[in-house]
Amino acid sequence: MDLCNINVIRSVMESEGIKFRKEFGQNFLINRHIPEDIADNCSDREDCMILEIGPGIGCLTAELAKRYEKVVAVEIDRGLIPVLKKTLAEFDNVTVINEDIMKLDLNTLIPQLAEGREVYVCANLPYYITTPILMRLLECGVKFNSITVMVQAEVATRLTSKAGGGDYGAITAVLGYYGETRKLFTVSANCFMPAPKVNSAVIKIDLYKEPKYKPKNEKLFFGIIKAAFEQRRKTLVNAIFSKYPDFSKEELQNVLVDMGYTPTVRGETLSVEEFCALSDRLFELRAEG
Ligand code: SAM
């Protein structure tokens, strides 16, 4: 069954009496080369487990199941579950879970399902919830090897941009803390049904096995990044001061100048490593004082 064929998609959905649900970000792939390419890029080992988010009617799930030992697909839309039963009937290595990925206790569930296998994430992500899903995957405590996901093209640019560029944001810096992100390829809007208004791109985040950056206080590190980008137009001194008024502006300026920055430096020019060094200096300042 060609699960990217428009007529097949229509007929399997009609047979279960279901419609596309916009509120779940349902734009299904209709170019079969795309799920093949995404699946190819997910992992270089066959004996792993893939966690797929949002299988839809299963076009990507099927390609993953052909290539990897075990696939666990989490789909929020109850109406799609009987469809997936039919479309994935030939695969005995797929487990479908009808849940909201944001509500699952991944830290408990994933090790149970993986049974010692390395775990990779793969998805054509629902666009309405891209960043929260990425944050959840990064913060849930599970050691995923990599995350290969389709996102809106402009989000892909943001997630893969470098410090100093206009697209560099808090999420870019946070991703940089957990791993290395690169863009694999772009996908035109007409590869989907219904077609979204914008193009998409597939990115891959290779997660560090051991933390590359070790801030002395993780909460402060993330807090400084958040402050820097919440107040993007402000200087870093003013942005940090608005969120952490316990530091005086003079103290903040002294730390920055001491670290080699101009007093009017803006947060968007700092790399992850620099945010880490800055938060360490501020942490030490309070620990001393
Ligand atoms: N994988 C299919 C494809 O590539 O054609 C469908 C991708 S579609 C962009 C996103 C899928 O994610 C939909 O099937 C939608 O129902 C599902 N979804 C949306 N929000 C979800 C959530 N919070 N948890 C799990 N699945 C979700």
Short mmCIF file of C-alpha atoms and ligand atoms in Angstrom, two decimals:
data_model
loop_
_atom_site.label_atom_id
_atom_site.label_comp_id
_atom_site.label_asym_id
_atom_site.label_seq_id
_atom_site.Cartn_x
_atom_site.Cartn_y
_atom_site.Cartn_z
CA MET A 1 0.00 0.00 0.00
CA ASP A 2 1.49 3.39 -1.00
CA LEU A 3 0.69 5.47 2.09
CA CYS A 4 1.76 8.66 0.32
CA ASN A 5 -0.77 8.21 -2.48
CA ILE A 6 -3.53 10.80 -2.20
CA ASN A 7 -6.25 8.32 -3.13
CA VAL A 8 -5.00 5.76 -0.61
CA ILE A 9 -4.90 8.42 2.13
CA ARG A 10 -8.45 9.54 1.29
CA SER A 11 -9.81 6.01 1.13
CA VAL A 12 -8.26 4.78 4.42
CA MET A 13 -9.53 7.87 6.19
CA GLU A 14 -12.99 7.63 4.65
CA SER A 15 -13.22 3.95 5.55
CA GLU A 16 -12.88 4.96 9.22
CA GLY A 17 -15.06 8.05 8.77
CA ILE A 18 -12.34 10.50 9.83
CA LYS A 19 -11.18 13.89 8.55
CA PHE A 20 -7.93 15.84 8.73
CA ARG A 21 -7.69 17.55 12.10
CA LYS A 22 -6.11 20.95 11.75
CA GLU A 23 -5.85 21.37 15.52
CA PHE A 24 -3.41 18.42 15.59
CA GLY A 25 -1.25 19.89 12.79
CA GLN A 26 -2.19 17.12 10.39
CA ASN A 27 -0.36 17.67 7.10
CA PHE A 28 0.41 14.23 5.68
CA LEU A 29 3.27 13.50 3.31
CA ILE A 30 2.27 12.67 -0.27
CA ASN A 31 5.73 12.26 -1.81
CA ARG A 32 7.01 8.81 -0.91
CA HIS A 33 10.68 9.78 -1.30
CA ILE A 34 10.47 12.07 1.73
CA PRO A 35 9.63 9.44 4.38
CA GLU A 36 12.25 7.18 2.78
CA ASP A 37 14.90 9.89 3.06
CA ILE A 38 13.92 10.81 6.62
CA ALA A 39 14.01 7.15 7.69
CA ASP A 40 17.40 6.62 6.00
CA ASN A 41 18.88 9.48 8.02
CA CYS A 42 17.56 8.46 11.42
CA SER A 43 20.18 6.01 12.58
CA ASP A 44 23.12 4.06 11.21
CA ARG A 45 22.28 0.97 13.25
CA GLU A 46 19.50 -1.47 12.54
CA ASP A 47 19.28 -2.89 16.07
CA CYS A 48 17.85 0.24 17.66
CA MET A 49 14.46 1.56 18.73
CA ILE A 50 12.87 4.54 17.02
CA LEU A 51 10.39 6.73 18.85
CA GLU A 52 8.12 8.32 16.26
CA ILE A 53 5.86 11.22 17.21
CA GLY A 54 2.65 11.61 15.20
CA PRO A 55 2.56 8.70 12.73
CA GLY A 56 -0.58 10.00 10.99
CA ILE A 57 -1.64 7.15 8.71
CA GLY A 58 1.82 5.59 9.00
CA CYS A 59 3.82 6.51 5.86
CA LEU A 60 7.00 7.31 7.81
CA THR A 61 6.31 4.58 10.38
CA ALA A 62 6.34 1.93 7.63
CA GLU A 63 9.71 3.15 6.30
CA LEU A 64 11.13 3.11 9.83
CA ALA A 65 9.76 -0.38 10.46
CA LYS A 66 11.50 -1.67 7.32
CA ARG A 67 14.86 -0.34 8.48
CA TYR A 68 14.99 -0.63 12.27
CA GLU A 69 14.40 -3.37 14.81
CA LYS A 70 11.67 -1.65 16.83
CA VAL A 71 9.40 1.34 16.28
CA VAL A 72 7.19 2.97 18.91
CA ALA A 73 4.77 5.51 17.42
CA VAL A 74 2.84 7.93 19.62
CA GLU A 75 -0.30 9.38 18.03
CA ILE A 76 -2.67 11.77 19.80
CA ASP A 77 -5.62 11.34 17.42
CA ARG A 78 -7.78 8.42 18.54
CA GLY A 79 -9.47 8.31 15.13
CA LEU A 80 -6.18 7.33 13.45
CA ILE A 81 -5.56 4.26 15.61
CA PRO A 82 -7.81 1.85 13.64
CA VAL A 83 -6.31 3.26 10.43
CA LEU A 84 -2.78 2.52 11.66
CA LYS A 85 -3.83 -1.02 12.61
CA LYS A 86 -4.65 -1.63 8.96
CA THR A 87 -1.85 0.30 7.28
CA LEU A 88 0.86 -1.21 9.51
CA ALA A 89 -0.63 -4.72 9.68
CA GLU A 90 2.36 -6.28 7.88
CA PHE A 91 4.85 -5.09 10.54
CA ASP A 92 5.27 -6.95 13.82
CA ASN A 93 7.93 -4.55 15.11
CA VAL A 94 5.67 -1.50 15.54
CA THR A 95 3.92 -0.48 18.75
CA VAL A 96 1.34 2.31 18.45
CA ILE A 97 0.47 4.30 21.56
CA ASN A 98 -2.60 6.54 21.53
CA GLU A 99 -1.39 9.44 23.68
CA ASP A 100 -0.31 13.03 23.69
CA ILE A 101 3.52 13.00 23.59
CA MET A 102 3.46 15.93 26.02
CA LYS A 103 1.71 13.80 28.65
CA LEU A 104 3.68 10.57 28.46
CA ASP A 105 6.15 9.75 31.21
CA LEU A 106 8.98 9.16 28.74
CA ASN A 107 11.59 8.61 31.42
CA THR A 108 9.75 5.52 32.67
CA LEU A 109 8.24 4.30 29.42
CA ILE A 110 11.15 4.52 26.98
CA PRO A 111 13.62 2.32 28.90
CA GLN A 112 10.85 -0.29 29.39
CA LEU A 113 10.05 -0.37 25.67
CA ALA A 114 13.65 -0.10 24.48
CA GLU A 115 14.82 -3.17 26.45
CA GLY A 116 18.44 -2.05 26.25
CA ARG A 117 18.34 -0.78 22.67
CA GLU A 118 19.67 2.65 21.76
CA VAL A 119 16.82 5.06 21.08
CA TYR A 120 16.48 7.59 18.25
CA VAL A 121 13.61 10.03 17.73
CA CYS A 122 12.04 10.63 14.35
CA ALA A 123 9.01 12.69 13.34
CA ASN A 124 7.24 14.88 10.90
CA LEU A 125 6.35 17.17 13.77
CA PRO A 126 3.01 18.91 14.20
CA TYR A 127 4.03 22.54 13.68
CA TYR A 128 1.77 24.01 16.35
CA ILE A 129 3.85 22.41 19.06
CA THR A 130 7.38 21.98 17.62
CA THR A 131 9.37 23.81 20.30
CA PRO A 132 7.51 22.36 23.33
CA ILE A 133 7.99 18.83 21.95
CA LEU A 134 11.71 19.40 21.35
CA MET A 135 12.11 20.85 24.85
CA ARG A 136 10.28 17.90 26.35
CA LEU A 137 12.51 15.42 24.52
CA LEU A 138 15.63 17.24 25.66
CA GLU A 139 14.55 17.68 29.27
CA CYS A 140 12.77 14.37 29.97
CA GLY A 141 15.94 12.65 31.16
CA VAL A 142 16.00 9.93 28.47
CA LYS A 143 19.35 9.61 26.67
CA PHE A 144 18.20 9.73 23.06
CA ASN A 145 20.99 9.34 20.49
CA SER A 146 19.56 11.77 17.99
CA ILE A 147 16.39 13.56 16.98
CA THR A 148 15.55 13.72 13.27
CA VAL A 149 12.51 15.87 12.64
CA MET A 150 10.68 17.80 9.96
CA VAL A 151 9.86 21.35 11.02
CA GLN A 152 8.83 24.55 9.24
CA ALA A 153 11.68 25.84 7.06
CA GLU A 154 12.02 29.09 9.01
CA VAL A 155 12.15 27.17 12.30
CA ALA A 156 14.89 24.96 10.82
CA THR A 157 16.88 28.10 9.98
CA ARG A 158 16.47 29.35 13.52
CA LEU A 159 17.41 26.02 15.10
CA THR A 160 20.57 25.67 13.02
CA SER A 161 21.76 29.30 13.08
CA LYS A 162 24.97 30.52 14.68
CA ALA A 163 25.48 33.08 17.45
CA GLY A 164 25.31 36.65 16.17
CA GLY A 165 22.87 35.95 13.35
CA GLY A 166 19.38 37.45 13.34
CA ASP A 167 17.79 33.98 13.49
CA TYR A 168 19.74 32.90 16.56
CA GLY A 169 17.38 32.62 19.53
CA ALA A 170 17.04 31.13 23.01
CA ILE A 171 15.96 27.77 21.55
CA THR A 172 19.08 27.71 19.33
CA ALA A 173 21.35 28.25 22.32
CA VAL A 174 19.47 25.67 24.39
CA LEU A 175 19.69 23.08 21.58
CA GLY A 176 23.40 23.84 21.33
CA TYR A 177 23.74 22.89 24.97
CA TYR A 178 22.32 19.41 24.34
CA GLY A 179 23.82 18.60 20.94
CA GLU A 180 24.76 19.57 17.42
CA THR A 181 21.98 20.53 15.03
CA ARG A 182 22.20 20.51 11.23
CA LYS A 183 19.79 20.85 8.37
CA LEU A 184 19.50 17.76 6.17
CA PHE A 185 17.18 18.89 3.35
CA THR A 186 14.23 21.12 2.55
CA VAL A 187 10.78 19.87 1.60
CA SER A 188 8.38 21.86 -0.54
CA ALA A 189 4.88 22.62 0.75
CA ASN A 190 3.34 20.70 -2.16
CA CYS A 191 4.69 17.42 -0.73
CA PHE A 192 1.89 17.53 1.87
CA MET A 193 -1.86 17.10 2.01
CA PRO A 194 -3.36 19.48 2.89
CA ALA A 195 -0.49 21.73 1.70
CA PRO A 196 0.73 24.08 4.44
CA LYS A 197 1.43 27.73 3.60
CA VAL A 198 5.19 27.39 4.07
CA ASN A 199 8.00 25.02 3.11
CA SER A 200 9.53 22.60 5.58
CA ALA A 201 12.96 21.19 6.34
CA VAL A 202 14.35 18.12 8.03
CA ILE A 203 16.91 18.73 10.76
CA LYS A 204 18.96 16.32 12.80
CA ILE A 205 20.10 16.93 16.36
CA ASP A 206 22.99 14.65 17.36
CA LEU A 207 22.83 14.65 21.12
CA TYR A 208 25.98 14.69 23.20
CA LYS A 209 26.50 11.40 25.01
CA GLU A 210 28.25 13.24 27.81
CA PRO A 211 27.46 16.91 28.49
CA LYS A 212 29.82 19.14 26.51
CA TYR A 213 29.09 22.18 28.68
CA LYS A 214 28.86 21.98 32.45
CA PRO A 215 27.46 25.19 33.93
CA LYS A 216 27.94 25.43 37.71
CA ASN A 217 24.25 26.21 38.07
CA GLU A 218 22.04 24.93 35.27
CA LYS A 219 19.02 26.95 36.38
CA LEU A 220 20.96 30.21 36.26
CA PHE A 221 22.50 29.21 32.89
CA PHE A 222 19.06 28.69 31.31
CA GLY A 223 17.72 31.77 33.10
CA ILE A 224 20.44 33.98 31.61
CA ILE A 225 19.78 32.64 28.10
CA LYS A 226 16.06 33.25 28.53
CA ALA A 227 16.61 36.77 29.84
CA ALA A 228 19.03 37.61 27.00
CA PHE A 229 16.49 36.73 24.31
CA GLU A 230 13.32 37.89 26.05
CA GLN A 231 14.75 41.37 25.94
CA ARG A 232 16.50 41.06 22.60
CA ARG A 233 16.73 44.79 21.90
CA LYS A 234 18.24 45.57 25.28
CA THR A 235 21.91 45.32 26.09
CA LEU A 236 22.81 42.13 27.92
CA VAL A 237 23.40 44.12 31.11
CA ASN A 238 19.86 45.55 31.04
CA ALA A 239 18.30 42.25 29.97
CA ILE A 240 19.92 40.34 32.85
CA PHE A 241 19.21 43.15 35.31
CA SER A 242 15.47 43.08 34.47
CA LYS A 243 15.32 39.42 35.41
CA TYR A 244 17.94 39.32 38.16
CA PRO A 245 17.76 42.71 39.95
CA ASP A 246 19.87 41.25 42.76
CA PHE A 247 22.89 41.96 40.58
CA SER A 248 23.62 45.66 40.20
CA LYS A 249 24.13 47.00 36.69
CA GLU A 250 27.65 47.95 37.67
CA GLU A 251 28.44 44.41 38.79
CA LEU A 252 27.04 43.00 35.56
CA GLN A 253 28.98 45.46 33.46
CA ASN A 254 32.20 44.72 35.33
CA VAL A 255 31.80 40.97 34.76
CA LEU A 256 31.17 41.44 31.05
CA VAL A 257 34.05 43.85 30.56
CA ASP A 258 36.31 41.57 32.57
CA MET A 259 35.35 38.74 30.22
CA GLY A 260 36.36 40.84 27.22
CA TYR A 261 32.99 42.13 26.03
CA THR A 262 31.99 45.74 25.44
CA PRO A 263 29.60 47.04 28.13
CA THR A 264 26.83 47.31 25.50
CA VAL A 265 27.14 43.73 24.21
CA ARG A 266 23.85 42.01 23.28
CA GLY A 267 22.95 38.47 24.25
CA GLU A 268 22.39 37.29 20.71
CA THR A 269 26.13 37.42 20.02
CA LEU A 270 27.01 34.90 22.76
CA SER A 271 27.58 31.22 21.97
CA VAL A 272 26.48 28.43 24.32
CA GLU A 273 30.01 28.22 25.67
CA GLU A 274 29.99 31.96 26.40
CA PHE A 275 26.59 31.80 28.12
CA CYS A 276 28.00 29.00 30.23
CA ALA A 277 31.10 31.03 31.19
CA LEU A 278 28.97 34.10 31.95
CA SER A 279 26.50 32.23 34.14
CA ASP A 280 29.42 30.64 36.01
CA ARG A 281 30.92 34.08 36.70
CA LEU A 282 27.57 35.37 37.98
CA PHE A 283 27.06 32.27 40.08
CA GLU A 284 30.51 32.68 41.62
CA LEU A 285 29.85 36.36 42.27
CA ARG A 286 26.83 35.49 44.40
CA ALA A 287 28.54 32.51 46.03
CA GLU A 288 31.36 34.84 47.08
CA GLY A 289 29.19 37.75 48.08
N1 SAM B 1 3.82 11.22 10.13
C1 SAM B 1 2.73 11.63 9.25
C2 SAM B 1 3.28 12.10 7.92
O1 SAM B 1 4.48 12.39 7.88
O2 SAM B 1 2.54 12.17 6.96
C3 SAM B 1 1.87 12.71 9.90
C4 SAM B 1 2.59 13.98 10.29
S1 SAM B 1 1.51 15.30 10.80
C5 SAM B 1 2.51 16.70 10.38
C6 SAM B 1 1.64 15.35 12.59
C7 SAM B 1 1.03 14.15 13.31
O3 SAM B 1 1.23 14.34 14.71
C8 SAM B 1 -0.47 13.99 13.14
O4 SAM B 1 -0.76 12.64 12.90
C9 SAM B 1 -1.06 14.46 14.48
O5 SAM B 1 -2.30 13.86 14.78
C10 SAM B 1 0.05 14.04 15.43
N2 SAM B 1 0.10 14.83 16.69
C11 SAM B 1 -0.20 16.13 16.87
N3 SAM B 1 0.00 16.52 18.15
C12 SAM B 1 0.47 15.41 18.81
C13 SAM B 1 0.85 15.16 20.15
N4 SAM B 1 0.81 16.14 21.09
N5 SAM B 1 1.24 13.91 20.51
C14 SAM B 1 1.29 12.92 19.56
N6 SAM B 1 0.93 13.10 18.27
C15 SAM B 1 0.55 14.33 17.88
#
